[in-house]
PDB file of C-alpha atoms in Angstrom:
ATOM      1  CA  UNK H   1     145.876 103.380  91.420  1.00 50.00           C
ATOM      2  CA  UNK H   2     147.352 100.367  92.950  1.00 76.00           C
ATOM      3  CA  UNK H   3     146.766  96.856  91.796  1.00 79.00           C
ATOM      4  CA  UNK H   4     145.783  96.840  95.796  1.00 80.00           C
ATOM      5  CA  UNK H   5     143.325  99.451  95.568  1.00 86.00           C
ATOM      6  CA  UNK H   6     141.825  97.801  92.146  1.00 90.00           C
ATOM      7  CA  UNK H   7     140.763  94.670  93.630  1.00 94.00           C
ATOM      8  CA  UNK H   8     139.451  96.615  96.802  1.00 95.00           C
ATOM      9  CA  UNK H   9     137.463  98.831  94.629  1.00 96.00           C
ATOM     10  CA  UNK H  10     135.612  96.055  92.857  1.00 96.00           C
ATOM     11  CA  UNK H  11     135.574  93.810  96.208  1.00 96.00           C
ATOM     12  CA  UNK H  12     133.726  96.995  97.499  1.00 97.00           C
ATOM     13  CA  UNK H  13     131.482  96.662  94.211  1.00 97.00           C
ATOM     14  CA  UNK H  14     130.559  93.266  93.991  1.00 96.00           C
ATOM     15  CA  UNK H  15     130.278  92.858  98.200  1.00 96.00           C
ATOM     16  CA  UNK H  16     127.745  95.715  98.402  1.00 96.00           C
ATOM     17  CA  UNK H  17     125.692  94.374  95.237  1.00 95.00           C
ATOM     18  CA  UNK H  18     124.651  91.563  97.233  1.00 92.00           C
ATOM     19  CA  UNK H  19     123.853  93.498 100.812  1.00 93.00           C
ATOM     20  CA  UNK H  20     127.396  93.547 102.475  1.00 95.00           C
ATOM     21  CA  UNK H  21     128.179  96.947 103.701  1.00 96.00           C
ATOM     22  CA  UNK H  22     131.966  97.168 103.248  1.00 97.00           C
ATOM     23  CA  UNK H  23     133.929  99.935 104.804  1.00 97.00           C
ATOM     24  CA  UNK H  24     137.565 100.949 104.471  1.00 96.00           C
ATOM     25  CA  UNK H  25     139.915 101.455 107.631  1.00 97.00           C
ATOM     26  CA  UNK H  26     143.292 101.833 108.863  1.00 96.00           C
ATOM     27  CA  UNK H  27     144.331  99.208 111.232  1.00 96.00           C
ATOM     28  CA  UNK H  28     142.930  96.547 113.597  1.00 97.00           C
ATOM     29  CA  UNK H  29     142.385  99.671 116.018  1.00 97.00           C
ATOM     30  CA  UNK H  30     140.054 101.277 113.433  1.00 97.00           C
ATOM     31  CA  UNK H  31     138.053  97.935 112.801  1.00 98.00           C
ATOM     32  CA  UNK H  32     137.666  97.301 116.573  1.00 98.00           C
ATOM     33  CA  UNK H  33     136.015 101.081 117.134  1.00 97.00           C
ATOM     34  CA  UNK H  34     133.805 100.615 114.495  1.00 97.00           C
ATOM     35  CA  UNK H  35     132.801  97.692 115.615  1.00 97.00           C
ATOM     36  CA  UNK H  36     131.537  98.872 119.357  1.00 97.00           C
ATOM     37  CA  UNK H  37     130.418 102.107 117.414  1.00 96.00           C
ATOM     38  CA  UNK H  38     127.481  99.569 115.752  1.00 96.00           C
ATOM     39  CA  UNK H  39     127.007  98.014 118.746  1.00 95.00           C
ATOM     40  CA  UNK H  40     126.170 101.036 120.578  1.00 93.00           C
ATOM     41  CA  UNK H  41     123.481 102.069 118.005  1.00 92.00           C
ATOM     42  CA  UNK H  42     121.987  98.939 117.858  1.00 88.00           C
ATOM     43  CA  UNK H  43     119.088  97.486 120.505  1.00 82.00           C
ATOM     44  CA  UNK H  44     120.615  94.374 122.580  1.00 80.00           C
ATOM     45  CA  UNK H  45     119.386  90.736 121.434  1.00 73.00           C
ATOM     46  CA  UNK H  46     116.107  90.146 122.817  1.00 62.00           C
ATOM     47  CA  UNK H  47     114.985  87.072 123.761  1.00 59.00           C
ATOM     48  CA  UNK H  48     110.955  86.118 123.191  1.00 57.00           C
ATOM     49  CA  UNK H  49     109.689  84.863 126.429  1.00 58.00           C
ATOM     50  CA  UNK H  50     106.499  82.331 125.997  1.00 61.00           C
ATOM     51  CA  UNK H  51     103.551  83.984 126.749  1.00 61.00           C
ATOM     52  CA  UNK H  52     104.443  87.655 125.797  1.00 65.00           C
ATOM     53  CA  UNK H  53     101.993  88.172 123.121  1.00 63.00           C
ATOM     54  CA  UNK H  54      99.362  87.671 125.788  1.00 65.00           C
ATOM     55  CA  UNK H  55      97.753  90.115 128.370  1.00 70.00           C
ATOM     56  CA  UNK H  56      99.712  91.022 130.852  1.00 65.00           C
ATOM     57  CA  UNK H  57     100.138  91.920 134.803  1.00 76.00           C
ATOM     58  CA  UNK H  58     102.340  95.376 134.595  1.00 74.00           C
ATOM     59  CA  UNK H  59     105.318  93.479 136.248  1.00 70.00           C
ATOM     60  CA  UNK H  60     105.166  90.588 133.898  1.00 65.00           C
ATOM     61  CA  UNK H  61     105.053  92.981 131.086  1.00 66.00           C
ATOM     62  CA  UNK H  62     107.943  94.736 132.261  1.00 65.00           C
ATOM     63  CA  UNK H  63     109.982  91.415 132.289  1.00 62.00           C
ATOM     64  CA  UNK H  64     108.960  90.730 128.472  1.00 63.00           C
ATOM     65  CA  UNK H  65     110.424  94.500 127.634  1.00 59.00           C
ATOM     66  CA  UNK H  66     113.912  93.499 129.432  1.00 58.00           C
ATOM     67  CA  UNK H  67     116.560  93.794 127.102  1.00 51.00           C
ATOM     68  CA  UNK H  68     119.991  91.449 127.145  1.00 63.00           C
ATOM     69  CA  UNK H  69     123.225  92.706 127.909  1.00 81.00           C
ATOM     70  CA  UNK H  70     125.171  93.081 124.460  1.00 91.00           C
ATOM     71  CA  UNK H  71     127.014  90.632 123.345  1.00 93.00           C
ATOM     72  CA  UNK H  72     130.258  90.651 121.046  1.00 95.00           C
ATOM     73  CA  UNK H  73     132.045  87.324 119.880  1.00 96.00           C
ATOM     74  CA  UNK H  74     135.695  87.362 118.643  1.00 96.00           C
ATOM     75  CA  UNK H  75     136.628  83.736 118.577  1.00 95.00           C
ATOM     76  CA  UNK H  76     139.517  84.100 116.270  1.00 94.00           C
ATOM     77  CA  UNK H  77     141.310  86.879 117.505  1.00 96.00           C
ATOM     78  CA  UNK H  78     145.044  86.420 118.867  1.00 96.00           C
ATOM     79  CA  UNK H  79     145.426  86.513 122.593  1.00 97.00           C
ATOM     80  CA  UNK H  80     146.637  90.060 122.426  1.00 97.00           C
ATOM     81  CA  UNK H  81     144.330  91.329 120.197  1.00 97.00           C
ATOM     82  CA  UNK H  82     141.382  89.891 122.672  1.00 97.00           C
ATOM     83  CA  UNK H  83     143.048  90.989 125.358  1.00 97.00           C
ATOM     84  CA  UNK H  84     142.451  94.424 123.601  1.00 97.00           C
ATOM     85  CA  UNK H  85     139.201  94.322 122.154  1.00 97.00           C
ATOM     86  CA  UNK H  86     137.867  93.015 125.106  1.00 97.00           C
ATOM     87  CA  UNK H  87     139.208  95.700 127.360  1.00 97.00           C
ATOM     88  CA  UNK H  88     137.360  97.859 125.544  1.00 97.00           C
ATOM     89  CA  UNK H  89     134.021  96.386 125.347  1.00 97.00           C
ATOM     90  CA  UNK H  90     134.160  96.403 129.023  1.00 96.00           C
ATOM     91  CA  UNK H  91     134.939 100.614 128.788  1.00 96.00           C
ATOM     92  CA  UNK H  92     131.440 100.370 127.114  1.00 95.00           C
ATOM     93  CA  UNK H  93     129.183  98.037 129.448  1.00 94.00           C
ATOM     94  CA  UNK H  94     129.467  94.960 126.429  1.00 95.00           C
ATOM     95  CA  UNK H  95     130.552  91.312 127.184  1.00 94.00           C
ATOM     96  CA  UNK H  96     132.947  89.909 124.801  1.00 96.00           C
ATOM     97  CA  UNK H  97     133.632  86.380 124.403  1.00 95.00           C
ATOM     98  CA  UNK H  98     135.544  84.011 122.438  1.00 95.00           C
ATOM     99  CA  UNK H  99     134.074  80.556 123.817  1.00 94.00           C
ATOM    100  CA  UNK H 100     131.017  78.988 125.155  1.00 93.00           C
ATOM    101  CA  UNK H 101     129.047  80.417 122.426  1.00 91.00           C
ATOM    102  CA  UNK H 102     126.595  77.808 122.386  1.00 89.00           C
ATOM    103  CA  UNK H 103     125.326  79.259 126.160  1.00 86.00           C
ATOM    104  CA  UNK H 104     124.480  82.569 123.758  1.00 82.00           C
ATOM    105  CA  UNK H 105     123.265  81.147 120.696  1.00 76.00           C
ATOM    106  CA  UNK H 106     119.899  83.121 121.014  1.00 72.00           C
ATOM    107  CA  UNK H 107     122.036  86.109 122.308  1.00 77.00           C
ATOM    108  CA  UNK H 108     124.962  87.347 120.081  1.00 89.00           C
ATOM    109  CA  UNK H 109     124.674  90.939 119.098  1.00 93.00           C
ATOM    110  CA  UNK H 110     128.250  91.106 116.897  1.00 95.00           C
ATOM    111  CA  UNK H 111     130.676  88.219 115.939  1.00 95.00           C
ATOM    112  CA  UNK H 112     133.879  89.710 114.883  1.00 97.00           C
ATOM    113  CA  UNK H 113     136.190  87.866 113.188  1.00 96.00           C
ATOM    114  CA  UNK H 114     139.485  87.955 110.965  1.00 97.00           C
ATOM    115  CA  UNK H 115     138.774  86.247 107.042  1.00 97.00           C
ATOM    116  CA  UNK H 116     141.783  84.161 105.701  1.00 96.00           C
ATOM    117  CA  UNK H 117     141.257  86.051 102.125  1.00 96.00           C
ATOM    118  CA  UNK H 118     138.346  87.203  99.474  1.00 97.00           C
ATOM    119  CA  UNK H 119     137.092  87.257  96.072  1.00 96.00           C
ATOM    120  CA  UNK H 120     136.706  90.353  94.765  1.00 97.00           C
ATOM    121  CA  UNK H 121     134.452  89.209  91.440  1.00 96.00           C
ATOM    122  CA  UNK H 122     132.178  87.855  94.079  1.00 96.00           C
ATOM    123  CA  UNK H 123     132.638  90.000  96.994  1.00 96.00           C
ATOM    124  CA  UNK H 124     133.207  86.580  99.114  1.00 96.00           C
ATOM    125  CA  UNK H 125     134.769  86.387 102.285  1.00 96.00           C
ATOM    126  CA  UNK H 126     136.968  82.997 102.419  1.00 96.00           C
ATOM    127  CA  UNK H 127     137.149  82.159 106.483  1.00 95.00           C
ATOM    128  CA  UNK H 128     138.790  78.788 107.988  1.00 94.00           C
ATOM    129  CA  UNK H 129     135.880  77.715 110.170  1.00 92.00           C
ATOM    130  CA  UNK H 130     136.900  74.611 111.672  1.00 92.00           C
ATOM    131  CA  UNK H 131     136.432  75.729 114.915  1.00 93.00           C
ATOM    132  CA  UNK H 132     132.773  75.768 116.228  1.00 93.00           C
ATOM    133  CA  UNK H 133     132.938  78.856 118.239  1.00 94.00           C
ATOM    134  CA  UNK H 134     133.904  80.372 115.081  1.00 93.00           C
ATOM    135  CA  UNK H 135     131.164  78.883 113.316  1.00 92.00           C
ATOM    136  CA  UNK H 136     128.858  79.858 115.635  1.00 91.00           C
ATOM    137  CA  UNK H 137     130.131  83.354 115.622  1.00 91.00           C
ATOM    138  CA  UNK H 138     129.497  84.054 112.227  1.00 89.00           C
ATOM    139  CA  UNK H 139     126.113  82.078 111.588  1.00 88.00           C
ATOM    140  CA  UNK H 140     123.780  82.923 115.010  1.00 88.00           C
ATOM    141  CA  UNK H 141     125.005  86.667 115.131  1.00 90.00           C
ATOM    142  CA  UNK H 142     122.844  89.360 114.360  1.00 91.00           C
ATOM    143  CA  UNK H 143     125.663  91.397 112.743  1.00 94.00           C
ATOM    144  CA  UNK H 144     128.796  89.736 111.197  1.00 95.00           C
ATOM    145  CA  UNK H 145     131.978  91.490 110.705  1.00 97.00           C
ATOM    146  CA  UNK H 146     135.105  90.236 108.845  1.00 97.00           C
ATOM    147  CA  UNK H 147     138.164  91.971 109.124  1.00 97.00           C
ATOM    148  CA  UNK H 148     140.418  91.581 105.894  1.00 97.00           C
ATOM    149  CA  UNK H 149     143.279  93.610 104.969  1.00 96.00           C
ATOM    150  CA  UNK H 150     143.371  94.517 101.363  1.00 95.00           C
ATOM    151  CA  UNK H 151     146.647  91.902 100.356  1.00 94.00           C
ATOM    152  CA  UNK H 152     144.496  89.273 101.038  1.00 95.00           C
ATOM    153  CA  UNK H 153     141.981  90.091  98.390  1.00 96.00           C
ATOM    154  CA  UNK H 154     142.189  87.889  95.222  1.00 96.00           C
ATOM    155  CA  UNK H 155     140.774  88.655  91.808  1.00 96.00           C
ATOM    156  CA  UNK H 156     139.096  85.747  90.929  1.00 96.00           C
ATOM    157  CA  UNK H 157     138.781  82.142  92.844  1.00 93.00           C
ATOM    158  CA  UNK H 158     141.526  80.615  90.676  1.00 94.00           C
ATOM    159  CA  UNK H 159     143.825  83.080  92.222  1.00 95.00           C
ATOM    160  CA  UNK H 160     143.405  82.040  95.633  1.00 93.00           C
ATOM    161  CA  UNK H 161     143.187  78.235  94.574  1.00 93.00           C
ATOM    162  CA  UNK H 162     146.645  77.892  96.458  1.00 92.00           C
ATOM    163  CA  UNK H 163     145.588  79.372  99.731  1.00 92.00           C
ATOM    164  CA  UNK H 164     142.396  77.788 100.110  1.00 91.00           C
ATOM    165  CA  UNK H 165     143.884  74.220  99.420  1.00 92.00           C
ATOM    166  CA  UNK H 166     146.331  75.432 102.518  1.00 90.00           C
ATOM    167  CA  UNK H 167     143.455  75.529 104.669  1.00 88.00           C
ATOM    168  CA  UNK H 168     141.773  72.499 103.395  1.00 88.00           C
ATOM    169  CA  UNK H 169     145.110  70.017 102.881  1.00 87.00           C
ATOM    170  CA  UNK H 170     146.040  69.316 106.921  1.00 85.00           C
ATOM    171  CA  UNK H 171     145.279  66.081 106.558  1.00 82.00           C
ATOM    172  CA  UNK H 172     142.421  66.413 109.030  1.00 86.00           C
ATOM    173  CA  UNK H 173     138.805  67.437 108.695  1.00 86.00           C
ATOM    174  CA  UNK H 174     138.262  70.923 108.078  1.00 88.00           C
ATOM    175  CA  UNK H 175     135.591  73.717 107.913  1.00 91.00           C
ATOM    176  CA  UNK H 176     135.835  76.568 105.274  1.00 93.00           C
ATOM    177  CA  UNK H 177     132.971  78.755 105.193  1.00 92.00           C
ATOM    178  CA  UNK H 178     132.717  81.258 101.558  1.00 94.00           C
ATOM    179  CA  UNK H 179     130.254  83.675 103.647  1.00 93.00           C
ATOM    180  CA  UNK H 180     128.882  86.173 100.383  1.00 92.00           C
ATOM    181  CA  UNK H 181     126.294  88.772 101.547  1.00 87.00           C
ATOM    182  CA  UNK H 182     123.989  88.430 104.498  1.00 80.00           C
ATOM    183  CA  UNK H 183     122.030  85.647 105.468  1.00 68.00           C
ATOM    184  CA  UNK H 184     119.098  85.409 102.550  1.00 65.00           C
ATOM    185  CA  UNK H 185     116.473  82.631 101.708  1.00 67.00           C
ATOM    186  CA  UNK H 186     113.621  82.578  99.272  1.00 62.00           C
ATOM    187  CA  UNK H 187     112.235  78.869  99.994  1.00 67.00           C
ATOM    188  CA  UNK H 188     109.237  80.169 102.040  1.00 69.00           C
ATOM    189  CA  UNK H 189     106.350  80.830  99.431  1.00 71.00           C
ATOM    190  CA  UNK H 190     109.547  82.722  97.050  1.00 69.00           C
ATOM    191  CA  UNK H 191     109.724  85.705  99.490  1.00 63.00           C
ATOM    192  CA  UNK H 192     113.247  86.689 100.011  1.00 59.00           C
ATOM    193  CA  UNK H 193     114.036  86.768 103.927  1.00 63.00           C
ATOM    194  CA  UNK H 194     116.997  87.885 105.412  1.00 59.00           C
ATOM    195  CA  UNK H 195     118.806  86.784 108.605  1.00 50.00           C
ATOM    196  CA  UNK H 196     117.007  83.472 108.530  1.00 58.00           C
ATOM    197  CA  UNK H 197     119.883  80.939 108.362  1.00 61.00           C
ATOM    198  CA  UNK H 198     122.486  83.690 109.243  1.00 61.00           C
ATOM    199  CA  UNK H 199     123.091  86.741 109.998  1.00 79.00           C
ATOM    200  CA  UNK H 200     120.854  89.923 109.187  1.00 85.00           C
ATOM    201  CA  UNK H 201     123.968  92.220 108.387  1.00 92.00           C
ATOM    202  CA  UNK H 202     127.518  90.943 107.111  1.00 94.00           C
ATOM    203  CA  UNK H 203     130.139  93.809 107.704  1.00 97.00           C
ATOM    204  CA  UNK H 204     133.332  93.718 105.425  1.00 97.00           C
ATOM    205  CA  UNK H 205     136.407  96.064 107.380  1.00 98.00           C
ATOM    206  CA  UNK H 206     138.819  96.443 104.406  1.00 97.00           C
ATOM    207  CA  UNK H 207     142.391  97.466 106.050  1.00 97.00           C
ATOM    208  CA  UNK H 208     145.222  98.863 104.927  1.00 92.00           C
ATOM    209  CA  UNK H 209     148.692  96.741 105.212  1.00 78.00           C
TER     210      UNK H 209
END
Protein backbone atom coordinates (compact mmCIF):
# COMPACT_ATOMS: atom_id res chain seq x y z
CA UNK A 1 0.00 0.00 0.00
CA UNK A 2 0.99 3.44 -0.91
CA UNK A 3 2.33 5.99 1.47
CA UNK A 4 -0.89 7.81 -0.34
CA UNK A 5 -3.29 5.29 0.57
CA UNK A 6 -1.72 5.12 4.34
CA UNK A 7 -2.50 8.54 5.27
CA UNK A 8 -6.01 8.22 3.50
CA UNK A 9 -6.73 5.18 5.45
CA UNK A 10 -6.12 6.75 8.83
CA UNK A 11 -7.60 10.28 7.56
CA UNK A 12 -10.68 7.98 6.90
CA UNK A 13 -10.12 6.67 10.63
CA UNK A 14 -9.65 9.54 12.62
CA UNK A 15 -12.38 11.84 10.33
CA UNK A 16 -15.17 9.29 10.94
CA UNK A 17 -14.26 8.94 14.83
CA UNK A 18 -15.43 12.31 15.30
CA UNK A 19 -18.83 12.22 12.92
CA UNK A 20 -17.34 13.08 9.41
CA UNK A 21 -18.56 10.66 6.89
CA UNK A 22 -15.61 10.41 4.46
CA UNK A 23 -16.00 8.75 1.14
CA UNK A 24 -13.47 7.84 -1.53
CA UNK A 25 -13.92 8.94 -5.32
CA UNK A 26 -12.38 9.31 -8.57
CA UNK A 27 -12.35 12.77 -9.84
CA UNK A 28 -14.06 16.16 -9.40
CA UNK A 29 -16.89 14.49 -11.65
CA UNK A 30 -17.42 11.78 -8.99
CA UNK A 31 -17.47 14.37 -6.01
CA UNK A 32 -19.94 16.66 -7.88
CA UNK A 33 -22.59 13.50 -8.43
CA UNK A 34 -22.38 12.61 -5.08
CA UNK A 35 -22.95 15.68 -4.04
CA UNK A 36 -26.56 16.31 -5.93
CA UNK A 37 -27.10 12.50 -5.09
CA UNK A 38 -27.41 13.86 -1.10
CA UNK A 39 -29.18 16.60 -2.10
CA UNK A 40 -31.83 14.74 -3.74
CA UNK A 41 -32.45 12.53 -0.63
CA UNK A 42 -32.50 15.18 1.61
CA UNK A 43 -35.82 17.57 2.49
CA UNK A 44 -35.11 21.34 1.24
CA UNK A 45 -34.20 23.99 4.10
CA UNK A 46 -37.26 25.02 5.72
CA UNK A 47 -37.75 28.14 7.01
CA UNK A 48 -40.01 28.56 10.50
CA UNK A 49 -42.59 31.12 9.80
CA UNK A 50 -43.86 33.04 13.19
CA UNK A 51 -46.94 31.80 14.17
CA UNK A 52 -46.79 28.14 12.84
CA UNK A 53 -47.02 26.35 16.03
CA UNK A 54 -50.44 27.92 16.36
CA UNK A 55 -53.94 26.88 14.99
CA UNK A 56 -54.36 27.30 11.76
CA UNK A 57 -56.81 28.34 8.67
CA UNK A 58 -56.11 25.27 6.04
CA UNK A 59 -54.45 27.83 3.62
CA UNK A 60 -52.23 29.31 6.22
CA UNK A 61 -51.25 25.88 7.21
CA UNK A 62 -50.43 24.98 3.84
CA UNK A 63 -48.00 28.02 3.59
CA UNK A 64 -46.13 26.83 6.94
CA UNK A 65 -45.66 23.16 5.10
CA UNK A 66 -43.99 25.01 1.91
CA UNK A 67 -40.71 23.78 1.43
CA UNK A 68 -37.57 26.02 -0.14
CA UNK A 69 -36.10 25.38 -3.31
CA UNK A 70 -32.64 23.54 -2.64
CA UNK A 71 -29.89 25.27 -2.35
CA UNK A 72 -26.12 24.32 -3.17
CA UNK A 73 -23.12 26.80 -2.49
CA UNK A 74 -19.73 26.34 -4.26
CA UNK A 75 -17.94 29.57 -3.58
CA UNK A 76 -14.52 28.29 -4.27
CA UNK A 77 -14.83 26.47 -7.27
CA UNK A 78 -12.87 27.65 -10.55
CA UNK A 79 -14.96 29.30 -13.18
CA UNK A 80 -15.03 26.13 -15.18
CA UNK A 81 -15.66 23.89 -12.64
CA UNK A 82 -18.92 26.19 -11.63
CA UNK A 83 -19.73 26.52 -14.86
CA UNK A 84 -20.07 22.64 -14.57
CA UNK A 85 -21.47 21.93 -11.37
CA UNK A 86 -23.90 24.40 -11.83
CA UNK A 87 -25.14 23.11 -15.13
CA UNK A 88 -25.97 20.29 -13.48
CA UNK A 89 -27.81 21.37 -10.51
CA UNK A 90 -30.03 23.05 -12.92
CA UNK A 91 -30.56 19.24 -14.81
CA UNK A 92 -31.95 18.55 -11.25
CA UNK A 93 -34.36 21.60 -10.31
CA UNK A 94 -31.34 22.95 -7.52
CA UNK A 95 -29.96 26.58 -7.45
CA UNK A 96 -26.33 26.82 -7.12
CA UNK A 97 -24.54 29.79 -6.09
CA UNK A 98 -21.23 31.06 -5.34
CA UNK A 99 -22.14 34.70 -3.95
CA UNK A 100 -24.72 36.59 -2.11
CA UNK A 101 -24.84 33.98 0.46
CA UNK A 102 -25.81 36.18 3.11
CA UNK A 103 -29.52 36.58 1.12
CA UNK A 104 -29.59 32.51 2.03
CA UNK A 105 -28.12 32.31 5.29
CA UNK A 106 -31.32 30.57 6.72
CA UNK A 107 -31.48 28.60 3.37
CA UNK A 108 -28.34 26.60 2.29
CA UNK A 109 -28.99 22.95 1.82
CA UNK A 110 -25.08 21.93 0.66
CA UNK A 111 -21.89 24.14 0.61
CA UNK A 112 -19.36 22.46 -1.49
CA UNK A 113 -16.09 23.40 -1.37
CA UNK A 114 -12.34 22.43 -2.30
CA UNK A 115 -9.88 22.11 1.26
CA UNK A 116 -6.26 23.46 0.75
CA UNK A 117 -4.95 20.11 2.68
CA UNK A 118 -5.71 17.76 5.95
CA UNK A 119 -4.49 16.09 8.93
CA UNK A 120 -4.86 12.73 8.91
CA UNK A 121 -4.05 12.12 12.96
CA UNK A 122 -6.94 14.45 13.37
CA UNK A 123 -9.08 13.91 10.47
CA UNK A 124 -9.00 17.94 9.96
CA UNK A 125 -9.81 19.63 6.96
CA UNK A 126 -7.31 22.79 6.56
CA UNK A 127 -9.49 25.41 4.19
CA UNK A 128 -8.27 29.16 3.31
CA UNK A 129 -11.42 31.00 4.35
CA UNK A 130 -10.71 34.48 3.81
CA UNK A 131 -13.42 34.97 1.70
CA UNK A 132 -16.89 35.39 3.41
CA UNK A 133 -18.94 33.59 0.93
CA UNK A 134 -16.71 30.83 1.70
CA UNK A 135 -17.13 31.23 5.24
CA UNK A 136 -20.54 31.34 5.04
CA UNK A 137 -20.64 28.29 2.92
CA UNK A 138 -19.17 26.07 5.23
CA UNK A 139 -20.62 27.40 8.68
CA UNK A 140 -24.70 28.13 7.86
CA UNK A 141 -25.00 24.92 5.60
CA UNK A 142 -26.86 22.09 6.62
CA UNK A 143 -24.42 19.65 4.95
CA UNK A 144 -20.70 20.53 4.34
CA UNK A 145 -18.62 18.88 1.81
CA UNK A 146 -14.83 19.26 1.25
CA UNK A 147 -13.32 17.97 -1.66
CA UNK A 148 -9.55 16.92 -1.07
CA UNK A 149 -7.51 14.80 -3.19
CA UNK A 150 -5.44 12.34 -1.33
CA UNK A 151 -1.68 14.33 -2.04
CA UNK A 152 -2.88 16.89 -0.03
CA UNK A 153 -3.27 14.84 3.08
CA UNK A 154 -0.47 15.34 5.70
CA UNK A 155 0.43 13.03 8.54
CA UNK A 156 0.64 15.14 11.30
CA UNK A 157 0.27 19.20 11.60
CA UNK A 158 4.05 19.67 11.60
CA UNK A 159 4.01 18.29 8.16
CA UNK A 160 1.87 20.76 6.68
CA UNK A 161 3.50 23.64 8.85
CA UNK A 162 4.90 24.95 5.40
CA UNK A 163 1.64 25.10 3.56
CA UNK A 164 -0.42 26.56 6.10
CA UNK A 165 2.14 29.46 6.77
CA UNK A 166 1.59 29.91 2.70
CA UNK A 167 -1.86 30.70 3.32
CA UNK A 168 -1.38 32.74 6.36
CA UNK A 169 2.08 34.83 5.25
CA UNK A 170 0.41 37.35 2.33
CA UNK A 171 1.05 40.02 4.24
CA UNK A 172 -2.66 40.75 4.55
CA UNK A 173 -5.35 39.55 6.91
CA UNK A 174 -6.38 36.15 6.43
CA UNK A 175 -9.02 33.49 7.39
CA UNK A 176 -8.03 29.76 7.85
CA UNK A 177 -10.68 27.67 9.11
CA UNK A 178 -9.32 23.76 10.67
CA UNK A 179 -13.11 22.49 10.21
CA UNK A 180 -12.78 18.71 12.31
CA UNK A 181 -16.14 16.84 12.46
CA UNK A 182 -19.56 18.41 12.33
CA UNK A 183 -20.76 21.25 14.07
CA UNK A 184 -20.96 20.00 18.02
CA UNK A 185 -21.50 21.97 21.36
CA UNK A 186 -22.00 20.78 24.88
CA UNK A 187 -22.35 24.35 26.71
CA UNK A 188 -26.18 24.02 27.05
CA UNK A 189 -26.81 22.12 30.45
CA UNK A 190 -23.57 19.47 29.05
CA UNK A 191 -25.86 17.96 26.33
CA UNK A 192 -23.94 17.46 23.21
CA UNK A 193 -25.86 19.23 20.18
CA UNK A 194 -25.00 19.04 16.80
CA UNK A 195 -25.38 21.56 13.94
CA UNK A 196 -25.65 24.39 16.42
CA UNK A 197 -22.73 26.67 15.43
CA UNK A 198 -22.23 24.74 12.09
CA UNK A 199 -23.17 22.41 10.11
CA UNK A 200 -25.20 19.13 11.04
CA UNK A 201 -23.14 16.85 8.56
CA UNK A 202 -19.41 17.53 7.35
CA UNK A 203 -18.74 15.37 4.14
CA UNK A 204 -14.98 14.52 3.38
CA UNK A 205 -14.69 13.47 -0.81
CA UNK A 206 -11.20 11.86 -0.76
CA UNK A 207 -9.97 11.85 -4.63
CA UNK A 208 -7.64 10.21 -6.39
CA UNK A 209 -4.70 12.36 -8.22
Amino acid sequence: MSAANDLARLMREKAEAVGATVVELKNLKEAFAYALDVCDKKEACQLLVSGCEEKLSDKAEALCETKQEKVVAAPNLSDEEYAAFSALCAERGIKCIRDGLRGHLAGIDIGVAHANLAIAETGTCVIDSTSEELRLSSMISEIHMAILPKSRIKATAFEGEQEVNALINTGTPRYTAFITGPSRTADIERVLAIGVHGPLELHILMLED
